CSV table of C-alpha atoms and ligand atoms in Angstrom, one decimal:
chain,number,residue,atom,x,y,z
A,1,UNK,CA,102.2,-54.4,144.8
A,2,UNK,CA,101.3,-56.6,141.9
A,3,UNK,CA,99.7,-60.1,142.3
A,4,UNK,CA,99.5,-62.6,139.5
A,5,UNK,CA,96.8,-65.2,138.7
A,6,UNK,CA,97.9,-67.9,141.1
A,7,UNK,CA,98.2,-65.4,143.9
A,8,UNK,CA,94.5,-64.4,143.5
A,9,UNK,CA,93.4,-67.8,142.3
A,10,UNK,CA,90.8,-68.5,145.0
A,11,UNK,CA,88.8,-66.5,147.5
A,12,UNK,CA,91.1,-67.8,150.2
A,13,UNK,CA,94.1,-66.5,148.2
A,14,UNK,CA,92.5,-63.1,147.7
A,15,UNK,CA,91.9,-62.9,151.5
A,16,UNK,CA,95.6,-63.8,152.1
A,17,UNK,CA,96.6,-61.1,149.6
A,18,UNK,CA,94.4,-58.6,151.5
A,19,UNK,CA,96.4,-59.5,154.7
A,20,UNK,CA,99.7,-58.9,152.9
A,21,UNK,CA,98.5,-55.5,151.6
A,22,UNK,CA,97.3,-54.6,155.1
A,23,UNK,CA,100.7,-55.4,156.6
A,24,UNK,CA,102.3,-52.9,154.2
A,25,UNK,CA,99.6,-50.3,154.9
A,26,UNK,CA,100.1,-50.8,158.6
A,27,UNK,CA,103.8,-50.2,158.1
A,28,UNK,CA,102.9,-46.7,157.0
A,29,UNK,CA,103.0,-47.0,153.2
A,30,UNK,CA,100.6,-45.7,150.6
A,31,UNK,CA,99.8,-48.7,148.4
A,32,UNK,CA,98.5,-49.2,144.9
A,33,UNK,CA,97.8,-52.8,144.1
A,34,UNK,CA,97.6,-54.3,140.6
A,35,UNK,CA,96.0,-57.7,140.1
A,36,UNK,CA,95.7,-60.2,137.3
A,37,UNK,CA,92.6,-62.4,136.7
A,38,UNK,CA,92.3,-65.6,138.7
A,39,UNK,CA,94.6,-68.2,137.2
A,40,UNK,CA,93.1,-70.0,134.3
A,41,UNK,CA,90.4,-67.4,133.8
A,42,UNK,CA,92.0,-65.5,130.9
A,43,UNK,CA,92.7,-68.7,129.0
A,44,UNK,CA,89.0,-69.7,129.4
A,45,UNK,CA,87.9,-66.2,128.2
A,46,UNK,CA,90.2,-66.4,125.2
A,47,UNK,CA,88.8,-69.9,124.4
A,48,UNK,CA,85.2,-68.6,124.5
A,49,UNK,CA,85.9,-65.7,122.1
A,50,UNK,CA,87.3,-68.4,119.7
A,51,UNK,CA,84.3,-70.6,120.1
A,52,UNK,CA,81.9,-67.7,119.6
A,53,UNK,CA,83.4,-66.9,116.3
A,54,UNK,CA,86.8,-67.8,114.8
A,55,UNK,CA,87.0,-64.5,113.0
A,56,UNK,CA,86.1,-62.0,115.8
A,57,UNK,CA,86.6,-58.3,116.1
A,58,UNK,CA,89.6,-57.6,118.3
A,59,UNK,CA,87.7,-54.9,120.1
A,60,UNK,CA,85.2,-57.4,121.3
A,61,UNK,CA,88.0,-59.9,122.2
A,62,UNK,CA,89.3,-57.1,124.5
A,63,UNK,CA,85.9,-56.6,126.1
A,64,UNK,CA,85.7,-60.3,127.0
A,65,UNK,CA,89.3,-61.1,128.0
A,66,UNK,CA,89.7,-58.0,130.2
A,67,UNK,CA,86.7,-59.1,132.3
A,68,UNK,CA,88.8,-61.5,134.5
A,69,UNK,CA,90.6,-58.5,136.1
A,70,UNK,CA,87.3,-56.7,136.8
A,71,UNK,CA,86.3,-59.6,139.1
A,72,UNK,CA,89.6,-59.7,141.0
A,73,UNK,CA,89.8,-56.0,141.7
A,74,UNK,CA,86.3,-55.9,143.1
A,75,UNK,CA,86.9,-59.0,145.2
A,76,UNK,CA,90.2,-57.7,146.6
A,77,UNK,CA,88.7,-54.3,147.4
A,78,UNK,CA,85.9,-56.2,149.3
A,79,UNK,CA,88.4,-58.4,151.2
A,80,UNK,CA,90.4,-55.3,152.2
A,81,UNK,CA,87.4,-53.4,153.4
A,82,UNK,CA,86.4,-56.4,155.5
A,83,UNK,CA,89.6,-56.3,157.4
A,84,UNK,CA,89.3,-52.6,158.0
A,85,UNK,CA,91.5,-51.3,155.1
A,86,UNK,CA,89.9,-48.5,153.0
A,87,UNK,CA,90.1,-49.6,149.4
A,88,UNK,CA,88.7,-48.8,146.0
A,89,UNK,CA,88.9,-50.7,142.7
A,90,UNK,CA,90.0,-49.0,139.5
A,91,UNK,CA,89.4,-50.3,136.0
A,92,UNK,CA,91.6,-49.2,133.2
A,93,UNK,CA,89.2,-46.6,131.9
A,94,UNK,CA,88.6,-45.2,135.3
A,95,UNK,CA,92.2,-44.5,136.1
A,96,UNK,CA,92.5,-43.7,133.0
A,97,UNK,CA,95.3,-45.9,131.6
A,98,UNK,CA,95.5,-44.5,128.0
A,99,UNK,CA,96.7,-46.8,125.3
A,100,UNK,CA,97.0,-46.9,121.6
A,101,UNK,CA,94.3,-48.8,119.7
A,102,UNK,CA,96.2,-52.0,118.9
A,103,UNK,CA,93.6,-54.3,120.4
A,104,UNK,CA,94.9,-57.4,122.0
A,105,UNK,CA,98.5,-56.0,122.2
A,106,UNK,CA,98.0,-52.3,123.1
A,107,UNK,CA,100.8,-50.0,124.3
A,108,UNK,CA,100.4,-47.7,127.2
A,109,UNK,CA,100.7,-44.0,126.2
A,110,UNK,CA,100.0,-42.2,129.4
A,111,UNK,CA,98.3,-42.6,132.8
A,112,UNK,CA,96.2,-40.1,134.6
A,113,UNK,CA,97.3,-40.3,138.2
A,114,UNK,CA,95.7,-37.2,139.8
A,115,UNK,CA,92.5,-38.9,141.0
A,116,UNK,CA,94.4,-41.9,142.3
A,117,UNK,CA,97.1,-39.9,144.0
A,118,UNK,CA,94.4,-37.9,145.8
A,119,UNK,CA,92.8,-41.1,147.1
A,120,UNK,CA,96.2,-42.5,148.1
A,121,UNK,CA,96.8,-39.3,150.1
A,122,UNK,CA,93.6,-39.9,152.0
A,123,UNK,CA,94.9,-43.3,153.0
A,124,UNK,CA,92.9,-45.3,150.6
A,125,UNK,CA,94.4,-48.4,148.9
A,126,UNK,CA,94.0,-48.3,145.1
A,127,UNK,CA,93.3,-51.7,143.5
A,128,UNK,CA,93.8,-51.4,139.8
A,129,UNK,CA,92.9,-54.0,137.1
A,130,UNK,CA,96.1,-55.1,135.3
A,131,UNK,CA,96.2,-56.0,131.6
A,132,UNK,CA,93.7,-53.4,130.5
A,133,UNK,CA,93.5,-49.8,129.3
A,134,UNK,CA,91.4,-47.5,127.2
A,135,UNK,CA,91.9,-46.3,123.7
A,136,UNK,CA,91.2,-42.8,122.4
A,137,UNK,CA,87.8,-43.9,121.1
A,138,UNK,CA,86.9,-45.1,124.6
A,139,UNK,CA,87.0,-48.7,123.8
A,140,UNK,CA,88.6,-51.2,126.2
A,141,UNK,CA,92.1,-52.5,125.2
A,142,UNK,CA,94.3,-55.2,126.6
A,143,UNK,CA,98.1,-55.2,126.7
A,144,UNK,CA,98.8,-58.7,125.5
A,145,UNK,CA,99.1,-61.9,127.5
A,146,UNK,CA,101.0,-61.5,130.8
A,147,UNK,CA,100.4,-57.7,130.5
A,148,UNK,CA,99.6,-57.0,134.1
A,149,UNK,CA,103.3,-57.0,135.0
A,150,UNK,CA,103.5,-54.1,132.5
A,151,UNK,CA,100.5,-52.4,134.0
A,152,UNK,CA,102.1,-52.6,137.4
A,153,UNK,CA,105.5,-51.1,136.3
A,154,UNK,CA,103.7,-48.4,134.3
A,155,UNK,CA,101.6,-47.4,137.3
A,156,UNK,CA,104.6,-47.4,139.6
A,157,UNK,CA,106.5,-45.2,137.2
A,158,UNK,CA,103.5,-42.8,136.8
A,159,UNK,CA,102.9,-42.6,140.5
A,160,UNK,CA,106.6,-42.2,141.2
A,161,UNK,CA,106.5,-45.2,143.5
A,162,UNK,CA,109.4,-46.1,145.7
A,163,UNK,CA,109.2,-49.6,144.5
A,164,UNK,CA,107.2,-52.1,142.4
A,165,UNK,CA,106.9,-55.4,144.1
A,166,UNK,CA,105.8,-58.3,141.8
A,167,UNK,CA,104.3,-61.0,144.0
A,168,UNK,CA,104.2,-64.4,142.3
A,169,UNK,CA,104.2,-68.1,142.8
A,170,UNK,CA,108.0,-68.3,142.9
A,171,UNK,CA,110.1,-66.6,145.5
A,172,UNK,CA,112.4,-64.7,143.1
A,173,UNK,CA,114.5,-65.0,140.0
A,174,UNK,CA,116.6,-68.2,139.8
A,175,UNK,CA,119.7,-68.9,137.9
A,176,UNK,CA,117.5,-71.2,135.7
A,177,UNK,CA,114.2,-72.9,135.9
A,178,UNK,CA,114.2,-74.8,139.2
A,179,UNK,CA,111.7,-77.3,137.8
A,180,UNK,CA,114.3,-78.8,135.5
A,181,UNK,CA,117.4,-77.9,137.5
A,182,UNK,CA,116.8,-78.6,141.2
A,183,UNK,CA,120.2,-77.0,142.0
A,184,UNK,CA,119.1,-73.6,140.6
A,185,UNK,CA,119.9,-70.8,143.0
A,186,UNK,CA,117.8,-67.8,143.8
A,187,UNK,CA,119.5,-64.5,142.9
A,188,UNK,CA,119.5,-61.7,145.5
A,189,UNK,CA,120.0,-59.2,142.7
A,190,UNK,CA,120.0,-59.1,138.9
A,191,UNK,CA,120.6,-56.3,136.5
A,192,UNK,CA,117.8,-54.9,134.3
A,193,UNK,CA,119.7,-55.9,131.2
A,194,UNK,CA,120.2,-59.5,132.3
A,195,UNK,CA,116.6,-59.7,133.4
A,196,UNK,CA,115.5,-58.4,130.0
A,197,UNK,CA,117.6,-61.0,128.1
A,198,UNK,CA,116.4,-63.8,130.4
A,199,UNK,CA,112.7,-62.8,130.0
A,200,UNK,CA,113.0,-62.4,126.3
A,201,UNK,CA,114.7,-65.7,125.9
A,202,UNK,CA,112.1,-67.8,127.7
A,203,UNK,CA,112.3,-67.1,131.5
A,204,UNK,CA,108.6,-66.8,132.4
A,205,UNK,CA,109.0,-64.9,135.7
A,206,UNK,CA,108.3,-61.4,134.3
A,207,UNK,CA,106.8,-60.1,131.0
A,208,UNK,CA,109.6,-58.8,128.8
A,209,UNK,CA,107.9,-55.5,128.2
A,210,UNK,CA,107.6,-54.8,131.9
A,211,UNK,CA,111.3,-55.2,132.4
A,212,UNK,CA,112.1,-52.9,129.5
A,213,UNK,CA,109.7,-50.3,130.9
A,214,UNK,CA,111.2,-50.6,134.4
A,215,UNK,CA,114.6,-50.1,132.9
A,216,UNK,CA,113.5,-47.0,130.9
A,217,UNK,CA,111.8,-45.4,133.8
A,218,UNK,CA,114.2,-46.5,136.6
A,219,UNK,CA,111.5,-48.3,138.5
A,220,UNK,CA,113.0,-50.4,141.3
A,221,UNK,CA,111.6,-53.8,140.8
A,222,UNK,CA,111.4,-56.7,143.2
A,223,UNK,CA,110.1,-60.2,142.4
A,224,UNK,CA,108.9,-62.1,145.5
A,225,UNK,CA,106.6,-64.9,146.7
A,226,UNK,CA,103.0,-64.2,147.6
A,227,UNK,CA,103.0,-67.6,149.4
A,228,UNK,CA,106.0,-67.3,151.7
A,229,UNK,CA,107.4,-64.3,153.6
A,230,UNK,CA,110.9,-64.4,152.1
A,231,UNK,CA,113.1,-61.8,150.6
A,232,UNK,CA,112.9,-61.9,146.8
A,233,UNK,CA,115.1,-60.8,143.9
A,234,UNK,CA,115.8,-57.1,143.3
A,235,UNK,CA,116.2,-56.0,139.7
A,236,UNK,CA,118.8,-53.2,139.8
A,237,UNK,CA,121.3,-51.1,137.9
A,238,UNK,CA,124.6,-52.6,137.1
A,239,UNK,CA,126.5,-50.5,139.6
A,240,UNK,CA,124.5,-52.0,142.4
A,241,UNK,CA,126.0,-55.4,141.8
A,242,UNK,CA,129.5,-56.8,142.5
A,243,UNK,CA,129.8,-59.4,139.8
A,244,UNK,CA,131.3,-62.8,140.4
A,245,UNK,CA,130.1,-65.1,137.7
A,246,UNK,CA,130.6,-64.6,134.0
A,247,UNK,CA,127.1,-66.0,133.6
A,248,UNK,CA,124.2,-65.1,135.9
A,249,UNK,CA,121.4,-67.1,134.4
A,250,UNK,CA,120.4,-69.7,131.8
A,251,UNK,CA,117.1,-69.4,129.9
A,252,UNK,CA,115.5,-71.8,127.5
A,253,UNK,CA,112.5,-71.6,125.1
A,254,UNK,CA,110.8,-74.4,123.3
A,255,UNK,CA,108.6,-71.9,121.6
A,256,UNK,CA,110.9,-71.9,118.7
A,257,UNK,CA,110.9,-73.3,115.1
A,258,UNK,CA,113.7,-73.5,112.6
A,259,UNK,CA,113.5,-72.7,108.9
A,260,UNK,CA,116.2,-73.5,106.3
A,261,UNK,CA,116.2,-72.2,102.7
A,262,UNK,CA,118.4,-74.6,100.8
A,263,UNK,CA,120.3,-73.5,97.6
A,264,UNK,CA,119.6,-69.8,97.4
A,265,UNK,CA,121.5,-67.8,94.9
A,266,UNK,CA,124.7,-66.4,96.5
A,267,UNK,CA,124.3,-62.8,95.4
A,268,UNK,CA,123.5,-59.4,96.8
A,269,UNK,CA,119.9,-58.8,97.7
A,270,UNK,CA,118.7,-62.4,98.4
A,271,UNK,CA,118.8,-62.1,102.2
A,272,UNK,CA,117.2,-58.7,102.0
A,273,UNK,CA,114.4,-60.2,99.9
A,274,UNK,CA,113.8,-63.1,102.3
A,275,UNK,CA,113.7,-61.0,105.5
A,276,UNK,CA,111.7,-58.1,104.1
A,277,UNK,CA,109.1,-60.5,102.9
A,278,UNK,CA,108.9,-62.0,106.4
A,279,UNK,CA,108.8,-58.6,108.0
A,280,UNK,CA,106.0,-57.5,105.7
A,281,UNK,CA,104.0,-60.5,106.9
A,282,UNK,CA,104.7,-59.8,110.5
A,283,UNK,CA,107.0,-62.7,111.1
A,284,UNK,CA,109.6,-62.0,113.8
A,285,UNK,CA,112.9,-63.6,113.0
A,286,UNK,CA,115.3,-64.3,115.8
A,287,UNK,CA,118.5,-66.2,115.1
A,288,UNK,CA,120.0,-66.3,111.6
A,289,UNK,CA,122.9,-68.1,110.0
A,290,UNK,CA,124.1,-68.2,106.4
A,291,UNK,CA,126.3,-71.0,105.2
A,292,UNK,CA,127.9,-72.0,101.9
A,293,UNK,CA,126.0,-74.6,100.2
A,294,UNK,CA,127.6,-77.6,98.4
A,295,UNK,CA,126.9,-76.2,94.9
A,296,UNK,CA,129.0,-73.3,93.7
A,297,UNK,CA,127.2,-69.9,93.6
A,298,UNK,CA,124.6,-71.2,96.1
A,299,UNK,CA,124.0,-70.6,99.8
A,300,UNK,CA,121.8,-71.8,102.6
A,301,UNK,CA,120.1,-69.6,105.1
A,302,UNK,CA,118.8,-71.0,108.4
A,303,UNK,CA,116.8,-68.9,110.9
A,304,UNK,CA,114.5,-69.3,113.8
A,305,UNK,CA,111.0,-67.9,114.4
A,306,UNK,CA,108.4,-68.2,117.1
A,307,UNK,CA,106.6,-71.6,116.8
A,308,UNK,CA,103.3,-69.9,116.4
A,309,UNK,CA,104.6,-68.0,113.3
A,310,UNK,CA,106.1,-71.0,111.5
A,311,UNK,CA,103.1,-71.7,109.3
A,312,UNK,CA,102.9,-68.1,108.2
A,313,UNK,CA,106.7,-68.0,107.5
A,314,UNK,CA,106.6,-71.1,105.4
A,315,UNK,CA,103.5,-70.0,103.4
A,316,UNK,CA,105.0,-66.7,102.5
A,317,UNK,CA,108.3,-68.2,101.5
A,318,UNK,CA,106.7,-70.8,99.4
A,319,UNK,CA,104.8,-67.9,97.7
A,320,UNK,CA,108.0,-66.4,96.5
A,321,UNK,CA,109.8,-69.6,95.6
A,322,UNK,CA,110.2,-68.7,91.9
A,323,UNK,CA,111.5,-65.3,92.7
A,324,UNK,CA,114.0,-66.5,95.3
A,325,UNK,CA,115.0,-69.5,93.2
A,326,UNK,CA,115.8,-71.8,96.1
A,327,UNK,CA,115.9,-75.6,96.0
A,328,UNK,CA,114.2,-76.6,99.2
A,329,UNK,CA,112.4,-75.2,102.2
A,330,UNK,CA,112.9,-77.2,105.4
A,331,UNK,CA,111.2,-76.6,108.7
A,332,UNK,CA,111.4,-78.1,112.1
A,333,UNK,CA,109.6,-77.5,115.4
A,334,UNK,CA,111.8,-80.0,117.3
A,335,UNK,CA,114.1,-77.3,118.5
A,336,UNK,CA,114.9,-75.4,121.7
A,337,UNK,CA,116.8,-72.2,122.2
A,338,UNK,CA,119.2,-72.2,125.2
A,339,UNK,CA,120.7,-68.9,126.2
A,340,UNK,CA,123.4,-68.1,128.8
A,341,UNK,CA,123.2,-64.5,130.0
A,342,UNK,CA,125.6,-62.4,132.1
A,343,UNK,CA,126.9,-58.8,132.1
A,344,UNK,CA,130.3,-60.0,133.2
A,345,UNK,CA,130.8,-61.9,129.9
A,346,UNK,CA,131.7,-58.6,128.3
A,347,UNK,CA,135.0,-58.6,130.2
A,348,UNK,CA,135.6,-62.3,130.8
A,349,UNK,CA,136.8,-64.3,127.8
A,350,UNK,CA,136.0,-68.0,127.4
A,351,UNK,CA,132.2,-68.0,127.8
A,352,UNK,CA,131.6,-69.3,124.3
A,353,UNK,CA,134.3,-71.9,124.7
A,354,UNK,CA,132.8,-73.2,128.0
A,355,UNK,CA,129.4,-73.2,126.4
A,356,UNK,CA,130.3,-75.0,123.2
A,357,UNK,CA,132.6,-77.5,124.8
A,358,UNK,CA,130.1,-78.4,127.4
A,359,UNK,CA,127.5,-79.1,124.7
A,360,UNK,CA,130.0,-81.0,122.7
A,361,UNK,CA,130.9,-83.3,125.7
A,362,UNK,CA,127.3,-84.2,125.9
A,363,UNK,CA,127.1,-84.9,122.2
A,364,UNK,CA,124.6,-82.1,121.6
A,365,UNK,CA,124.7,-80.6,118.1
A,366,UNK,CA,124.4,-76.9,117.8
A,367,UNK,CA,122.2,-75.9,114.9
A,368,UNK,CA,122.2,-72.0,115.0
A,369,UNK,CA,124.1,-69.6,117.2
A,370,UNK,CA,123.4,-65.9,118.0
A,371,UNK,CA,125.0,-63.5,120.4
A,372,UNK,CA,124.6,-60.1,122.0
A,373,UNK,CA,127.0,-58.3,124.2
A,374,UNK,CA,125.7,-60.1,127.3
A,375,UNK,CA,124.2,-63.3,125.9
A,376,UNK,CA,125.0,-66.4,123.8
A,377,UNK,CA,122.1,-68.4,122.4
A,378,UNK,CA,122.1,-71.7,120.6
A,379,UNK,CA,119.4,-73.6,118.9
A,380,UNK,CA,119.6,-77.4,119.6
A,381,UNK,CA,117.4,-80.4,119.3
A,382,UNK,CA,114.4,-80.2,121.7
A,383,UNK,CA,115.1,-83.6,123.3
A,384,UNK,CA,118.4,-82.2,124.7
A,385,UNK,CA,116.8,-79.2,126.5
A,386,UNK,CA,117.1,-80.5,130.0
A,387,UNK,CA,120.5,-82.1,129.5
A,388,UNK,CA,121.8,-78.8,128.0
A,389,UNK,CA,120.4,-76.5,130.7
A,390,UNK,CA,121.6,-78.8,133.5
A,391,UNK,CA,125.2,-79.3,132.2
A,392,UNK,CA,125.6,-75.6,131.4
A,393,UNK,CA,124.3,-74.7,134.8
A,394,UNK,CA,127.0,-76.9,136.3
A,395,UNK,CA,129.7,-75.8,133.9
A,396,UNK,CA,129.2,-72.1,134.7
A,397,UNK,CA,129.4,-72.8,138.4
A,398,UNK,CA,125.8,-71.9,139.2
A,399,UNK,CA,124.8,-75.1,141.0
A,400,UNK,CA,123.7,-74.4,144.6
A,401,UNK,CA,125.9,-75.9,147.4
A,402,UNK,CA,123.2,-77.9,149.1
B,1,LIG,N1,95.3,-62.1,133.0
B,1,LIG,C1,96.2,-61.8,131.9
B,1,LIG,C2,96.8,-63.0,131.3
B,1,LIG,O1,96.5,-64.1,131.7
B,1,LIG,C3,97.2,-60.8,132.3
B,1,LIG,C4,98.2,-61.3,133.3
B,1,LIG,O2,98.0,-62.3,134.0
B,1,LIG,O3,99.3,-60.7,133.4
B,1,LIG,O4,97.5,-62.9,130.3
B,2,MG,MG1,101.5,-63.1,134.8
């Protein structure tokens, strides 16, 4: 059972979580719980590391930002003990959750489960701190923001758990963000592949890495509410779903920025030069289009990057302006990526047509397009985000009846 920040945001909430854990223990299960820090805590801790020193050592950043989870595991263990449930807290190094030494974004390498399994056998609930691990040199690491979902899935895989239940402040995975489309519908089931596309294209419900890990290790994943006792959404293999819709969900991300290089030489090696320079500087490029420019022998390349990486991208490209011989570098942050995702689009024609004609009817211009086997993404003006998501939701027949 994994509980996120809002689920353990107050002492009252932590007591409510203890009751939920007790109910599962009483039903005869062995339970390992993974918790996040209280909501808002990690942001505050990150802020403090910045204030203490803009150029700080990432090892010390991890010492500070991992501390939020130390508080919640202790509090939840106390709350459980107080209602008669045997429980013990586990920090990352105590488990141990071994990671590499990429501080602030560490990857899990292995998990020692022997000690925890022995305690579970004795009927003790294990309450593990999410988001943190330990590197080979014994320093504390963190897994990157939102990392406690990944901690939970990794622990479930290592323990050979029957299921990994992610309790959160929404009651499942919806066809799109219910805050902007009130007619969004809760899905009973979704495939790992679809969940991965939705998460990596802006759906906030699960950390992308946790879904990839669940898929790799075959961990049965359920997303459900920690506030209401309702069935959630099961993330499952494709053969467990009878598909109906060509599109299962729509995601959007305003975390995007667009870069256009105008008037590049149209000759072999130019794109290679652009994108290897960006890669060397750790800029992740997402969507790409190349078009013929008005002048002969010239071409334009437009691509999208994460908003936070825009400055870096434009600085490095300006640095090689002479080498690349382009006319102009244009950037914009007023963009949004909207993606429609569905396994069934592999076998159902017409998804692109529906998507593009719906946007055209609303007068929304498409700036960049990219596709995968089960997804079509478009980059559009940010002011059209809600309109686009809402009209696509209707066009693909996803609106709820009520
Ligand atoms: N507390 C960490 C964060 O806010 C990890 C998590 O909540 O998943 O990023
Ligand atoms: Mg989270």
